[in-house]
Amino acid sequence: MNPFINLGIRHDIVNAISELGFENPTPIQEQSIPVLLTGSNDFVGLAQTGTGKTAAFGLPLLELLDFEENHPQALVLCPTRELCLQITNDIKNYAKNMNNVHVVAVYGGASIQDQLRQIKRGVQIVVATPGRMLDIINRKAIDFSKVKFVVLDEADEMLNMGFQEDIDSILSTTPDEKKTWLFSATMPSEVRRIAKKYMDNPFELTMGEKNTGNVNIDHEYYVVRARDKYAAFKRIVDNNPSIFGIVFCRTKIETQEIAESLMKDGYNADSLHGDLSQQQRDKVMKRYRERSLQLLIATDVAARGIDVNDVTHVINYSLPDEIENYTHRSGRTARAGKTGVSIAIINSKELGKIRQIERTIGKKFIKAEIPTGFDVCEKQLFSLLHKVHNVTVNEEQIEQYIPRIMDEFKDLDKEQIIKRFASLEFNRFLDYYQNAPDLNAPADDRMRDGERGERGMRDAGGKSEYTRLFINLGSVDEFNRGDLLGYICNNSKISGRTVGKIDVKGVYSFFEVSNGDVDQVVNNFKGVEFKGREVRIEISGEGTSSPRSGGSERREGGGGYQRREGGSGGGYNRDRNSGGGERREGGFNRDRNKSAGSGGGGFRDFSGKPREERPERRRRF
Ligand SMILES: Nc1ncnc2c1ncn2[C@@H]1O[C@H](COP(=O)(O)OP(=O)(O)OP(=O)(O)O)[C@@H](O)[C@H]1O
């Protein structure tokens, strides 16, 4: 018998989740389901990423609601539409054998009329992002007066996005006696505050140690010079031929730029961030889920909570500003008991940050070396041979060509044929990587910066006049920009004129101060408390983002490998007919005409030559 039955889940649901491969409850499900089924507590559930928190609240909701009634009884709030659709889809899957279960996804960027129509028809479970939900409430198009349960998923992210007031307004339309459940992978002090604000004496369940990362993830870091970052990143990708990864950048601009460069360099990559239209985002997610994209380049917000099967690598192209976000990022791999690798590409000044992350996730990073060009060649060669070995032969189609193929090879023995097939790729790889520079930061760099330790991070603002600082106060603490400016100046005794941009978020904010004032601000804030809580000031990430810096790194970086597998289309015929229009195909044609030894398609631009020195290529899309 499926053990979910013993937890109190009915057969119809158990049959449906069995089909999804849920044979045993995960620890958070095992512990939380019996508590939630009593329906009598507010609840906080903390468990590592990818351990099934959606079902931990979704299954009890299906048990507790009355599906004979067609009014909203449960509201799930989450930060992004991707997550909203994912949760809706998950709950619908659990309920597929039940009658009259209506779940609606309410999120911005899509037709509100469709959503209103679905609501009008009658729903019991509403899964929503706060902005659109409030819009619908303001139109008086939904009645939450009989809501029994509210679930806050990724609540800290919702507040960071500035949804505090919206959430307050939404919850004010639900009855006081409803129960509120909060699930999270991390418990920053901000989440604790949320629990305090929205819950009454919640039952708290923590699986394992608080805030620790998923134990199935291996963490690696690579130290490179800033100007080599893009090339190093691509070499890491090239060294993992079967990579199916999510790459995190810090800003939307950086995300877009890296994705565009990767596409130009022939990778199956695309970006996911908040400046894309809903249609674009949906399309990207669909392609990624179907694995026709190999690399998804994303911001923290866009990829929070995303559950895609078998992500092999998470790459931190830039480290996150908030350490908790590292846990959420790396948690996109190693889901549902699988394993995965999380990689950070850092400069030597960021070693201190790696140590901080290690303390938070409770696991050590492995220091890795950027592979040499030769290592990559070898990896790609054997990956190719492996593919040749395992390829499914279409006997019917190939049959007609066999006599001609045999005739072509009649003067070669088996060993010679194998050597030639292998060389076809290997020659090109060698050729491509022959001048590959060592991309690891020189040891003396690391030593110097390592000695400076945390102080080194402080200099990360680089050449900008201003340094961007993080403060753990935000709109939740009722600060607006003016208040925060006053608060900073009063406490650190600096003039308001030397403060640059102030960016107030939900539970934290960023502000810029001139480089010369950084020490004074940090020192004068030592020991300062706000409402009994220690005020934290930290240097933020890599300083103010500048679109230009990414561009110059890439120009120097070069590199790139033309993905041929897994992509959508781009078939042999098109290759032959395209006349060299697209890089991949063009390369193939050109190379075929040149000599047997350089088959084309494979590695590109590795030489590290500036882009301008390379032949012009057209984009693929
Ligand atoms: N009991 C189970 N057995 C097998 N697979 C499961 C089980 N429960 C959930 N899963 C699968 O595990 C994956 C992760 O689940 P889910 O997205 O709910 O994780 P999560 O804990 O919410 O993660 P995150 O904190 O990253 O949002 C999903 O693909 C889900 O289908």
Tab-separated table of C-alpha atoms and ligand atoms in Angstrom, residues 4 21-26 29 48-55 86 154 185 305 307 309 331-332 335-336, ligand 1:
chain	number	residue	atom	x	y	z
A	4	PHE	CA	0.404	8.317	1.608
A	21	GLY	CA	6.206	8.665	-9.096
A	22	PHE	CA	5.402	9.587	-5.487
A	23	GLU	CA	5.932	6.217	-3.845
A	24	ASN	CA	6.993	7.454	-0.435
A	25	PRO	CA	6.358	10.769	1.228
A	26	THR	CA	9.373	13.024	1.599
A	29	GLN	CA	5.375	15.634	3.624
A	48	GLN	CA	15.448	21.972	1.816
A	49	THR	CA	14.868	22.904	-1.800
A	50	GLY	CA	13.304	20.292	-4.043
A	51	THR	CA	11.883	18.164	-1.220
A	52	GLY	CA	8.233	18.398	-2.192
A	53	LYS	CA	6.804	21.342	-0.283
A	54	THR	CA	4.151	21.928	-2.956
A	55	ALA	CA	2.566	18.550	-2.292
A	86	GLN	CA	3.659	25.411	-11.789
A	154	GLU	CA	8.311	31.986	-1.275
A	185	ALA	CA	13.592	26.493	2.054
A	305	GLY	CA	10.922	27.896	-6.893
A	307	ASP	CA	10.942	22.866	-10.687
A	309	ASN	CA	13.433	17.770	-13.948
A	331	GLY	CA	18.235	24.231	-5.239
A	332	ARG	CA	17.128	24.241	-8.878
A	335	ARG	CA	15.502	17.860	-6.845
A	336	ALA	CA	13.371	14.951	-5.715
B	1	LIG	N1	6.912	12.065	-2.437
B	1	LIG	C1	7.528	12.347	-3.559
B	1	LIG	N2	8.119	11.367	-4.278
B	1	LIG	C2	8.757	11.645	-5.453
B	1	LIG	N3	8.845	12.885	-5.986
B	1	LIG	C3	8.277	13.896	-5.309
B	1	LIG	C4	7.584	13.682	-4.076
B	1	LIG	N4	7.121	14.871	-3.656
B	1	LIG	C5	7.484	15.787	-4.575
B	1	LIG	N5	8.175	15.203	-5.566
B	1	LIG	C6	8.775	15.880	-6.755
B	1	LIG	O1	9.904	16.615	-6.283
B	1	LIG	C7	10.082	17.800	-7.054
B	1	LIG	C8	10.271	18.994	-6.124
B	1	LIG	O2	9.062	19.317	-5.478
B	1	LIG	P1	8.653	20.809	-5.146
B	1	LIG	O3	8.724	21.665	-6.355
B	1	LIG	O4	7.364	20.778	-4.405
B	1	LIG	O5	9.860	21.209	-4.174
B	1	LIG	P2	10.007	22.373	-3.112
B	1	LIG	O6	10.335	21.743	-1.825
B	1	LIG	O7	8.812	23.274	-3.168
B	1	LIG	O8	11.310	23.118	-3.672
B	1	LIG	P3	11.741	24.666	-3.625
B	1	LIG	O9	12.060	24.983	-2.199
B	1	LIG	O10	12.942	24.702	-4.488
B	1	LIG	O11	10.603	25.469	-4.164
B	1	LIG	C9	8.870	17.914	-7.943
B	1	LIG	O12	9.243	17.546	-9.256
B	1	LIG	C10	7.875	16.931	-7.365
B	1	LIG	O13	7.033	16.396	-8.363
